[in-house]
PDB file of C-alpha atoms in Angstrom:
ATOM      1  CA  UNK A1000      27.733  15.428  -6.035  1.00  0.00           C
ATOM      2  CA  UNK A1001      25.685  12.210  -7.566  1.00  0.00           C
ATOM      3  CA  UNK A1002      22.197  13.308  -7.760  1.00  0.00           C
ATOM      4  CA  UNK A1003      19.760  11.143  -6.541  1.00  0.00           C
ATOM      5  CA  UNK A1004      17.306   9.180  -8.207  1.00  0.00           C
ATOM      6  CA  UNK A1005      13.924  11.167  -8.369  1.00  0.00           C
ATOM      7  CA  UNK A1006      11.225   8.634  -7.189  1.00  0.00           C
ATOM      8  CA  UNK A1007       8.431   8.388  -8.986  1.00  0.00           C
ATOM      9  CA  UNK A1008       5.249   6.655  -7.555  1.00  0.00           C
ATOM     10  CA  UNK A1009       2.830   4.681  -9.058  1.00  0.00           C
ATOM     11  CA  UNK A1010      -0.709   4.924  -8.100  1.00  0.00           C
ATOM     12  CA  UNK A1011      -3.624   2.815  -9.441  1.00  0.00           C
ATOM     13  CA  UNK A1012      -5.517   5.810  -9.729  1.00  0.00           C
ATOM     14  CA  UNK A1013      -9.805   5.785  -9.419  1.00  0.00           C
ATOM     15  CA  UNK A1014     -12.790   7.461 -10.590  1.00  0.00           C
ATOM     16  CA  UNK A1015     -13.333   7.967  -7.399  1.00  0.00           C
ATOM     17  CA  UNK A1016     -11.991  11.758  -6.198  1.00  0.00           C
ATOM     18  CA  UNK A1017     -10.791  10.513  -2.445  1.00  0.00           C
ATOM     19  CA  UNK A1018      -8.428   7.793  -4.427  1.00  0.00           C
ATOM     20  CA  UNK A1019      -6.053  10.371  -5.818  1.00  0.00           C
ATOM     21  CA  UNK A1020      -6.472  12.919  -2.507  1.00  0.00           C
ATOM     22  CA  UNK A1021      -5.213  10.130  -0.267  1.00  0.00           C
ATOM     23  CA  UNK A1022      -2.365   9.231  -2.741  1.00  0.00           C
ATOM     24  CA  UNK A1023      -1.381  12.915  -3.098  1.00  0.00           C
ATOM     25  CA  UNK A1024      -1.595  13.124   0.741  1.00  0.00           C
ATOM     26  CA  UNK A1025       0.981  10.607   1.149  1.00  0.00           C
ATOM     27  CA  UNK A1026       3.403  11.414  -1.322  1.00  0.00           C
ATOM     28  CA  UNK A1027       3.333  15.327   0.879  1.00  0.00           C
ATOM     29  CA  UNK A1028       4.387  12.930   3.786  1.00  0.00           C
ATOM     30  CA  UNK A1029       7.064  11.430   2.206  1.00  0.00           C
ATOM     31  CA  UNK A1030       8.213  14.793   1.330  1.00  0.00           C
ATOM     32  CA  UNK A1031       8.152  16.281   4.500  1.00  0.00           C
ATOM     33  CA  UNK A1032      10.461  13.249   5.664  1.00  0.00           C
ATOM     34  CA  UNK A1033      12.782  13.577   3.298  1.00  0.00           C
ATOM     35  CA  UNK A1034      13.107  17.177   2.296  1.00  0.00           C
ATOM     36  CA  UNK A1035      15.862  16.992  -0.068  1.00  0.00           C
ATOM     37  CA  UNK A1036      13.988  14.165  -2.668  1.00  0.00           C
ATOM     38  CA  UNK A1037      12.606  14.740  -5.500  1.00  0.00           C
ATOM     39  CA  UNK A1038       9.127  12.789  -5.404  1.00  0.00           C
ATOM     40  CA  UNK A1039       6.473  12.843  -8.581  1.00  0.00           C
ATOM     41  CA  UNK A1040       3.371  10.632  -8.707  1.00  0.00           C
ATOM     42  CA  UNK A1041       2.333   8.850 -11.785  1.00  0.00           C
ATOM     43  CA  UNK A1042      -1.187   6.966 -12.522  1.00  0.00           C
ATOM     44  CA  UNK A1043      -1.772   3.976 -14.549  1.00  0.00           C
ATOM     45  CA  UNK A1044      -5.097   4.645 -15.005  1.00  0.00           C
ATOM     46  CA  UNK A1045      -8.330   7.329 -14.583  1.00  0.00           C
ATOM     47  CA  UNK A1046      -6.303  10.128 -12.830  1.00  0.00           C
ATOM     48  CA  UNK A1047      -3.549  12.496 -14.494  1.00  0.00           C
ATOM     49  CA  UNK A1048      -0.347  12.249 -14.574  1.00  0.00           C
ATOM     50  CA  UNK A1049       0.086   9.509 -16.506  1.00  0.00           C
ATOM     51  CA  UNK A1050       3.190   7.663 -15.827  1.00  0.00           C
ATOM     52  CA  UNK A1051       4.170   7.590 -19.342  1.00  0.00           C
ATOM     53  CA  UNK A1052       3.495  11.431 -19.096  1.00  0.00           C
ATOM     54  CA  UNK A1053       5.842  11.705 -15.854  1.00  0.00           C
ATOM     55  CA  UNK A1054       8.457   9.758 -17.549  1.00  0.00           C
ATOM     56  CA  UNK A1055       8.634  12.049 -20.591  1.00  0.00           C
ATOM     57  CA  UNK A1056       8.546  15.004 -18.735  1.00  0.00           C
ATOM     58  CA  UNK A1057      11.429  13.971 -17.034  1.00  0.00           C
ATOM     59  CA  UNK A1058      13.696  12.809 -19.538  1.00  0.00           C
ATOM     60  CA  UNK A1059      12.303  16.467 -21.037  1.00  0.00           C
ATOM     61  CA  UNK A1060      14.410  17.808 -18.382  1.00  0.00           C
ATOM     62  CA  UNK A1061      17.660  15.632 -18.393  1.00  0.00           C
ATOM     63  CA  UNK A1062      17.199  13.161 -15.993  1.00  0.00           C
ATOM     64  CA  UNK A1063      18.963  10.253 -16.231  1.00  0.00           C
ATOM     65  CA  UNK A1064      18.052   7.954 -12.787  1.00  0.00           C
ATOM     66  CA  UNK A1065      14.428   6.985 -11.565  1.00  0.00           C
ATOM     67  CA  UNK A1066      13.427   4.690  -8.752  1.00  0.00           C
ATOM     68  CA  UNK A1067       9.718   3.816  -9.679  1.00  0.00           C
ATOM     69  CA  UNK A1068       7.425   2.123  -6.722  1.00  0.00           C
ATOM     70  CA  UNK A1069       4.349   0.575  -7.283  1.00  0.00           C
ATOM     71  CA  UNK A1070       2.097   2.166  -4.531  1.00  0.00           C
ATOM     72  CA  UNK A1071       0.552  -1.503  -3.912  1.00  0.00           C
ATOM     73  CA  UNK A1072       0.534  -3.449  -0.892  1.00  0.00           C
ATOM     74  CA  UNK A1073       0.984  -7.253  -3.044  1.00  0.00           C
ATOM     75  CA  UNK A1074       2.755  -8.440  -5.582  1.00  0.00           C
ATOM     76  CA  UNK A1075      -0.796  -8.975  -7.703  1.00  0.00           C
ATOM     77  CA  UNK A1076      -1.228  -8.146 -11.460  1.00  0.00           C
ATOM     78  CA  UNK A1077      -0.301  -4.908 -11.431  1.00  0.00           C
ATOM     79  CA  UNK A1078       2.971  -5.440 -10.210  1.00  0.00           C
ATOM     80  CA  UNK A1079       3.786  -7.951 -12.325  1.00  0.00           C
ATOM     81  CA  UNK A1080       2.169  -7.116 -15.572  1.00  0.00           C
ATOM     82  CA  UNK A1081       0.555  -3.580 -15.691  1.00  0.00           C
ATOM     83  CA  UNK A1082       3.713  -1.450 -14.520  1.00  0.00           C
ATOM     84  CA  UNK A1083       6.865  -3.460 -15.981  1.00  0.00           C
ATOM     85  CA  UNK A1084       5.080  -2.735 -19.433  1.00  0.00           C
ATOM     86  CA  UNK A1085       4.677   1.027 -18.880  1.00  0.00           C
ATOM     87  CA  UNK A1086       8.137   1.284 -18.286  1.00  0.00           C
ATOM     88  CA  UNK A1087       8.732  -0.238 -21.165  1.00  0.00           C
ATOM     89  CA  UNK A1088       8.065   2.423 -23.093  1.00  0.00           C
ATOM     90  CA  UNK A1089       9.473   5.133 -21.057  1.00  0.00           C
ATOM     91  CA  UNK A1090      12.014   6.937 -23.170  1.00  0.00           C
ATOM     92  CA  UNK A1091      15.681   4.927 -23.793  1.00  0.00           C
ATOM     93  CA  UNK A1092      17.448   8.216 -21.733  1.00  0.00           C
ATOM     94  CA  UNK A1093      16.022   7.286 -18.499  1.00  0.00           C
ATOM     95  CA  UNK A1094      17.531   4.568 -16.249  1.00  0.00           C
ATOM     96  CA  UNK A1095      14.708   3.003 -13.984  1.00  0.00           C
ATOM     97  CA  UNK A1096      14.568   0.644 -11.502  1.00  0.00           C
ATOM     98  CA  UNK A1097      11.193  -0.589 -10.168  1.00  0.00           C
ATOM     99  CA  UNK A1098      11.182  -0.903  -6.372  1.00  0.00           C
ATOM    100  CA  UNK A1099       9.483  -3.977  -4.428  1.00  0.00           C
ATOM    101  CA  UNK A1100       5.815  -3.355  -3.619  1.00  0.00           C
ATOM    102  CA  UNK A1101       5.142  -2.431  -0.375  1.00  0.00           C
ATOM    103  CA  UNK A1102       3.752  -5.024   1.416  1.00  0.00           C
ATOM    104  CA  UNK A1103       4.760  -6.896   3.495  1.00  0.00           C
ATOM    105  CA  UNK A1104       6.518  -5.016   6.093  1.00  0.00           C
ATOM    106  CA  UNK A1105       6.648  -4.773   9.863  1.00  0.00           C
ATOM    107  CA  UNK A1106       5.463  -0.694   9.655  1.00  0.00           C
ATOM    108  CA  UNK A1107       2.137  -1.728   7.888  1.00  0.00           C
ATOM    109  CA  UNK A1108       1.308  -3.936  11.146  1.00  0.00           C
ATOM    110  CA  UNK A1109       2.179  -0.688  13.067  1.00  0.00           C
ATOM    111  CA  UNK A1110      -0.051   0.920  10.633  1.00  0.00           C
ATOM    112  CA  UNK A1111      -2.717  -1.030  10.742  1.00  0.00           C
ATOM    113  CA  UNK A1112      -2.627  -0.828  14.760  1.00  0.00           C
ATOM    114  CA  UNK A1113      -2.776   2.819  14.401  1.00  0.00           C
ATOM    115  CA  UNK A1114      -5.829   2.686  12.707  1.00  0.00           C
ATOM    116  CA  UNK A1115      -7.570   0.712  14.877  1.00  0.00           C
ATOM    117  CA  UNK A1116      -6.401   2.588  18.070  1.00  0.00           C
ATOM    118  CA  UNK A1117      -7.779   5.877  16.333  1.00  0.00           C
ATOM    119  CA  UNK A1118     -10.712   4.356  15.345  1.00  0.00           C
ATOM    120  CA  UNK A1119     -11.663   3.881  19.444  1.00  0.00           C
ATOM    121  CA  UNK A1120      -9.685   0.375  20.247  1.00  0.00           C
ATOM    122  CA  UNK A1121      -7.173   0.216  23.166  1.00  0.00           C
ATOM    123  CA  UNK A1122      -4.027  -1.671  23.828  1.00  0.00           C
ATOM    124  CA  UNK A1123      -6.095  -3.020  26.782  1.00  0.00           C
ATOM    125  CA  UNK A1124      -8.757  -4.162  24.554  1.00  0.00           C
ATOM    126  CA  UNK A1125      -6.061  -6.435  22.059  1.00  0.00           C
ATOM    127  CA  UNK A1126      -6.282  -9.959  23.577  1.00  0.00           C
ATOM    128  CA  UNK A1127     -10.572  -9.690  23.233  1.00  0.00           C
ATOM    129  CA  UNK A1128     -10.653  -8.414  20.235  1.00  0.00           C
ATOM    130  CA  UNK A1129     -11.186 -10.434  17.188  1.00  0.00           C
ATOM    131  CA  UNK A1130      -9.553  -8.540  13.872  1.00  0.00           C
ATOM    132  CA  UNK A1131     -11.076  -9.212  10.003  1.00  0.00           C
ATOM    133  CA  UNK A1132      -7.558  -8.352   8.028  1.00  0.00           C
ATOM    134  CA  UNK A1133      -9.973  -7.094   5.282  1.00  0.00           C
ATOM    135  CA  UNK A1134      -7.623  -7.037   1.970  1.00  0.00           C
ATOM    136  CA  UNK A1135      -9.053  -5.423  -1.915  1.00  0.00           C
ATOM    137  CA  UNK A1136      -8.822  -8.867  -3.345  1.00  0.00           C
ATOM    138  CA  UNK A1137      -6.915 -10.449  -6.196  1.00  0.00           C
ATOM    139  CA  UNK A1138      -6.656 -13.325  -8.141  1.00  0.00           C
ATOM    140  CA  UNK A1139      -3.283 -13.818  -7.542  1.00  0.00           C
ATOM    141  CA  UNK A1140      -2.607 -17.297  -5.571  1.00  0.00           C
ATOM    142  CA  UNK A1141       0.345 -15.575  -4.335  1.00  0.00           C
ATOM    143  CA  UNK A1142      -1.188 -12.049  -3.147  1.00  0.00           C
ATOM    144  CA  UNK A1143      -3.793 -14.203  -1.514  1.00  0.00           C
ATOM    145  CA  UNK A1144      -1.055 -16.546   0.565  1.00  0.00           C
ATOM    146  CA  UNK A1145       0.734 -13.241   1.435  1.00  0.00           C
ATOM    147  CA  UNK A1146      -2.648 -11.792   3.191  1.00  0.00           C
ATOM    148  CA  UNK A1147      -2.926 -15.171   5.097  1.00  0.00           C
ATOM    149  CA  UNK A1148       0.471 -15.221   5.921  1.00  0.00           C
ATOM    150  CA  UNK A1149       0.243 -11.595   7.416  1.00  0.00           C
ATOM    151  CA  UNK A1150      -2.835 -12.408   9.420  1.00  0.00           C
ATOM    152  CA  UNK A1151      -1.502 -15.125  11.205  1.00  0.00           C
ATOM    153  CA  UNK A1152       1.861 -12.896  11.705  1.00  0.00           C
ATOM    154  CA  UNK A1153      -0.048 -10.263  13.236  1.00  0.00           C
ATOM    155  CA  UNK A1154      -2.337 -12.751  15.548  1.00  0.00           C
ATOM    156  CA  UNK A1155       0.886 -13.926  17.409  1.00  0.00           C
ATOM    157  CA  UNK A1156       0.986  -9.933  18.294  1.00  0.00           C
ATOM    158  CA  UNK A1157      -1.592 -10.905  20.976  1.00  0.00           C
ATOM    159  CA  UNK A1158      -5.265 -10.378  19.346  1.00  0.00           C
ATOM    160  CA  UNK A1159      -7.762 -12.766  20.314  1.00  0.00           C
ATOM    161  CA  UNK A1160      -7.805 -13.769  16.524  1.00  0.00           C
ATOM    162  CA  UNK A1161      -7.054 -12.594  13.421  1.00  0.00           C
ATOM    163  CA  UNK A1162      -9.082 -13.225  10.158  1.00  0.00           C
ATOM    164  CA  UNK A1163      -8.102 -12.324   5.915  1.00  0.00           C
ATOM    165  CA  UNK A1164     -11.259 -11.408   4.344  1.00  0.00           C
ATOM    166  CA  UNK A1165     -11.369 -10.161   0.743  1.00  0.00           C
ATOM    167  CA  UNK A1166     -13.446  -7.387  -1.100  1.00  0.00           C
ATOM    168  CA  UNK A1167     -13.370  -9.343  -4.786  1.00  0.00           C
ATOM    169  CA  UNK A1168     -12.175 -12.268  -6.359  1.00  0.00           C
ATOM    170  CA  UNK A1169     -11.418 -14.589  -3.591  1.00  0.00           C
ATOM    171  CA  UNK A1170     -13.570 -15.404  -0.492  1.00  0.00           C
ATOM    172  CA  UNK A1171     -14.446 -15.195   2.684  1.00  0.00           C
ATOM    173  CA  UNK A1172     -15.922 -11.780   2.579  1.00  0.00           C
ATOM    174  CA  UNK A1173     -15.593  -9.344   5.279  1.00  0.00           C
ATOM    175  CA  UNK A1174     -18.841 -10.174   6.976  1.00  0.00           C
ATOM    176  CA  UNK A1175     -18.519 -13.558   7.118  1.00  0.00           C
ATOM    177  CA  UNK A1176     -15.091 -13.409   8.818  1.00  0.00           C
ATOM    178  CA  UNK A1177     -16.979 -10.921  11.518  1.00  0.00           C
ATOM    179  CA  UNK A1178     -18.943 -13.754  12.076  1.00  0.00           C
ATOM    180  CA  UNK A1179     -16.587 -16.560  12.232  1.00  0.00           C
ATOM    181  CA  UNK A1180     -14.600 -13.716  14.820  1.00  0.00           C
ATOM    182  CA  UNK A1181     -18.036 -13.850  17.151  1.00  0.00           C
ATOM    183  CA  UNK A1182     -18.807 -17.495  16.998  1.00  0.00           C
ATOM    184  CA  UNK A1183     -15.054 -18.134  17.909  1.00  0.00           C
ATOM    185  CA  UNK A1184     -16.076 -16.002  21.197  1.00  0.00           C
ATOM    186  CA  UNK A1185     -13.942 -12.765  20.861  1.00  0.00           C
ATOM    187  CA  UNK A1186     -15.844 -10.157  23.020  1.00  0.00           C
ATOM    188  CA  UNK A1187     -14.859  -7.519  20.177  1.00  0.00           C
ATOM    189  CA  UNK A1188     -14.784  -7.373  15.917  1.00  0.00           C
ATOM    190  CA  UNK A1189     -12.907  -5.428  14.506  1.00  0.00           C
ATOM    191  CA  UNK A1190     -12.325  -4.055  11.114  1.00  0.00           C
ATOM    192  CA  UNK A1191      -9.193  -3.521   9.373  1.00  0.00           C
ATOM    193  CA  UNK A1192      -8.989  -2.699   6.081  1.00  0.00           C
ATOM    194  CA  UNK A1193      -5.347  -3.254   4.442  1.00  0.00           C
ATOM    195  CA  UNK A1194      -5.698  -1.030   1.889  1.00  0.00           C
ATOM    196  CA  UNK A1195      -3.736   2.347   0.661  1.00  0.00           C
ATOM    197  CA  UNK A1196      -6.762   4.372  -0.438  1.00  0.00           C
ATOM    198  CA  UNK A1197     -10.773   4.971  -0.177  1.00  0.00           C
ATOM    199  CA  UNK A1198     -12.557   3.663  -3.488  1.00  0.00           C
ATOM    200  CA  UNK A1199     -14.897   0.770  -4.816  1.00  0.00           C
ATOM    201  CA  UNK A1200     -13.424  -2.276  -3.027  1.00  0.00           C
ATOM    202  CA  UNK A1201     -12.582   0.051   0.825  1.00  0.00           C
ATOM    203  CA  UNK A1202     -16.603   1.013   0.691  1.00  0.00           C
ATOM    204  CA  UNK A1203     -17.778  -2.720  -0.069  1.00  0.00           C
ATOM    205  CA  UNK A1204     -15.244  -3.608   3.010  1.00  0.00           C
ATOM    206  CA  UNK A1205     -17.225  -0.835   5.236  1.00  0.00           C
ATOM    207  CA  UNK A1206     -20.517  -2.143   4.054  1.00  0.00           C
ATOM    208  CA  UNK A1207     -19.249  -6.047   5.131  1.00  0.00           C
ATOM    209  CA  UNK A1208     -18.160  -4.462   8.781  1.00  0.00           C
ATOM    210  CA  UNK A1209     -21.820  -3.010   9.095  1.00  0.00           C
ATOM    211  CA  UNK A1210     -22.087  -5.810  12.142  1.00  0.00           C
ATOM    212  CA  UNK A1211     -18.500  -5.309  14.116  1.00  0.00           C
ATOM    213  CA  UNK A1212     -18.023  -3.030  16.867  1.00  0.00           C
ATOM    214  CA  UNK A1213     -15.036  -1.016  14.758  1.00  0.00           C
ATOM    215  CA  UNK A1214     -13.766  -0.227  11.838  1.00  0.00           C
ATOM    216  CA  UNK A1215     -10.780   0.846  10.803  1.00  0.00           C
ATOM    217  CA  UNK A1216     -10.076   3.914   8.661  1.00  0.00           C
ATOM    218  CA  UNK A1217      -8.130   3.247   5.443  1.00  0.00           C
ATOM    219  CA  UNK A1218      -3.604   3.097   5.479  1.00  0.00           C
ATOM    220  CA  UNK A1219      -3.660   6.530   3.409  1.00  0.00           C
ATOM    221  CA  UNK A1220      -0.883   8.863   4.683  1.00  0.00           C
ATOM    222  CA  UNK A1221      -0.067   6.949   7.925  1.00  0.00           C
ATOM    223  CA  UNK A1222       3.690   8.202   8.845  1.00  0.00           C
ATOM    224  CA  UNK A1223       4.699   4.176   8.691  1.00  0.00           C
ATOM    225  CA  UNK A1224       3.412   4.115   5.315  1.00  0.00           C
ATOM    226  CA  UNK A1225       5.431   6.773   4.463  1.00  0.00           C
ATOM    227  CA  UNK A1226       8.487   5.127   5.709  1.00  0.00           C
ATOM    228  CA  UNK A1227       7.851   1.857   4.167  1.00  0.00           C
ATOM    229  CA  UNK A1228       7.864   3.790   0.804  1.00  0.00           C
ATOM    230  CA  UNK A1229      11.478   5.653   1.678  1.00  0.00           C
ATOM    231  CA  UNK A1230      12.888   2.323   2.608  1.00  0.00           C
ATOM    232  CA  UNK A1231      11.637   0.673  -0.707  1.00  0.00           C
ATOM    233  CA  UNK A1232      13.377   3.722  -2.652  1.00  0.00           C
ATOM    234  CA  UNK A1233      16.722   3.696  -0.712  1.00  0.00           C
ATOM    235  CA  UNK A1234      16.437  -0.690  -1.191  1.00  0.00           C
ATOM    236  CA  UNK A1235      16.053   0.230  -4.988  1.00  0.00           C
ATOM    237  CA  UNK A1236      19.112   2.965  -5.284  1.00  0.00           C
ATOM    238  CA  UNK A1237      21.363   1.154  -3.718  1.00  0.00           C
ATOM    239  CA  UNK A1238      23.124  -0.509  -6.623  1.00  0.00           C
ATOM    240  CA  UNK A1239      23.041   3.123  -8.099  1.00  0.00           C
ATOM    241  CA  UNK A1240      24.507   4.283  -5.422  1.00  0.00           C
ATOM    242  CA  UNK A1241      26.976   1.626  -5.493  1.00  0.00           C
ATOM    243  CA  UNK A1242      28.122   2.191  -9.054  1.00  0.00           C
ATOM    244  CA  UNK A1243      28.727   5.453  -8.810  1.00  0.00           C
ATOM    245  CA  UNK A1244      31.237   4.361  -5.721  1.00  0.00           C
ATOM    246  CA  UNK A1245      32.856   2.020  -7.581  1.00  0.00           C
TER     247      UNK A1245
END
C-alpha cells in the first residue's frame, strides 16, 4: 500500500505561550478526525519545531512525500514569500507540495458563527445584529480584498450588517467599524475576530470591541477548522495520489 503523505503544518508561531497551545490544540483535532495520518507541526518563527527542523527529521527517517499547509487564513506574505523559501531548503529526498491557505472557505463562516453563538448570540438575534469581521491585518492588496469579499459573503447570510476591520496595516480599526455598525442602527455589535490563534494583533482586536455587546472567541481548534485543513491536504495529494494510479 502507497503511504500517504505525512502533513506537515505550518504555524507562524509567537512569543506569546497561548499562540503555540491553540496551534497544538488543533493539529490534536485533526488527528482525532483522521486517525490513520501522520500530522507534525512546524514554526517559522519563535516556537520549536522549526520547519526546517521537521523537514530534516523526516527525510532522517525515509520519507519521501509531504503535503505542507500554511496554517494562515490569506494568501499574505507569508504565503507567498516566507514559506516557499523554507522549503527551499528542505533536503532534495523529500517531495513537497504546499497546500492552499486556508481561507476562504464556507466552514470558516460556520466557524465564525460558532463563535459567536458560544460567545452568548442566538440564531434569533442574526438579522439585529451588526458583525465587525475583525481580520490581523496585512499589507497585501489582495489579503485585504479577500476580507472584504468575505464580509459581504457572509452579510447575505442574514446579519443586519457585516463590517472588515483590521488589527495593523490597513484601516478601519475594529472600533471604528463598531461604530459605523451602531450609527447604521443595528440593535447589536458584535465581534468576530477571523483569526487562528490568541497573540499581539487578537488582544488589540479585544481591546477595539471594548464598546460592542460581544465578542467572539478566537477560530483555534473549531471542528470546521479542522476540516478545512483535511480538505486542503487531500486537495494537495491528489496528484500524488494520482501518479501512483497511473
Amino acid at each position: 500500500m502507497h503511504q500517504q503523505p505525512v502533513l506537515l503544518v505550518i504555524a507562524h508561531g509567537s512569543r506569546d505561550p497561548r499562540h503555540a497551545a491553540t496551534v497544538h490544540a488543533l493539529v490534536r483535532r485533526v488527528r482525532s478526525m483522521r486517525p490513520g495520518l501522520r500530522v507534525e507541526t512546524g514554526f517559522l518563527d519563535f516556537n520549536v519545531p522549526s520547519v526546517h527542523g521537521v523537514l530534516e527529521s523526516l527525510a532522517a527517517e525515509g520519507v519521501r512525500d509531504v503535503v505542507s499547509l500554511p496554517l494562515l487564513l490569506t494568501r499574505a506574505f507569508h504565503a507567498k514569500a516566507d514559506i516557499p523559501a523554507v522549503l527551499r531548503e528542505a533536503p532534495s529526498r523529500l517531495r513537497i507540495r504546499q497546500a492552499e491557505v486556508l481561507g476562504p472557505s464556507p466552514l470558516l463562516l460556520d466557524a465564525l458563527e460558532r463563535r459567536l453563538y458560544e460567545a452568548g448570540l442566538t440564531p434569533a438575534d442574526k438579522s439585529s445584529t451588526g458583525v465587525v469581521l475583525a481580520s490581523a491585518g496585512s499589507t497585501d492588496p489582495e489579503a485585504i480584498a479577500v476580507i472584504a469579499d468575505i464580509a459581504r459573503e457572509w452579510r447575505h447570510t442574514g446579519w443586519c450588517a457585516v463590517r472588515p476591520a483590521f488589527a495593523s496595516a490597513s484601516l478601519p480599526r475594529t472600533e471604528d467599524a463598531v461604530r459605523e455598525l451602531r450609527a447604521l442602527g443595528c440593535e447589536k455589535v458584535a465581534v468576530a475576530p477571523y483569526v487562528l490563534a490568541p497573540g499581539f494583533l487578537p488582544d488589540r482586536i479585544a481591546r477595539g470591541a471594548a464598546e460592542a455587546d460581544v465578542l467572539a472567541d478566537v477560530l483555534g481548534p473549531a471542528p470546521e477548522v479542522a476540516r478545512v485543513l483535511l480538505e486542503r491536504y487531500d486537495a494537495a495529494r491528489t496528484p500524488v495520489l494520482a501518479a501512483v494510479g497511473a
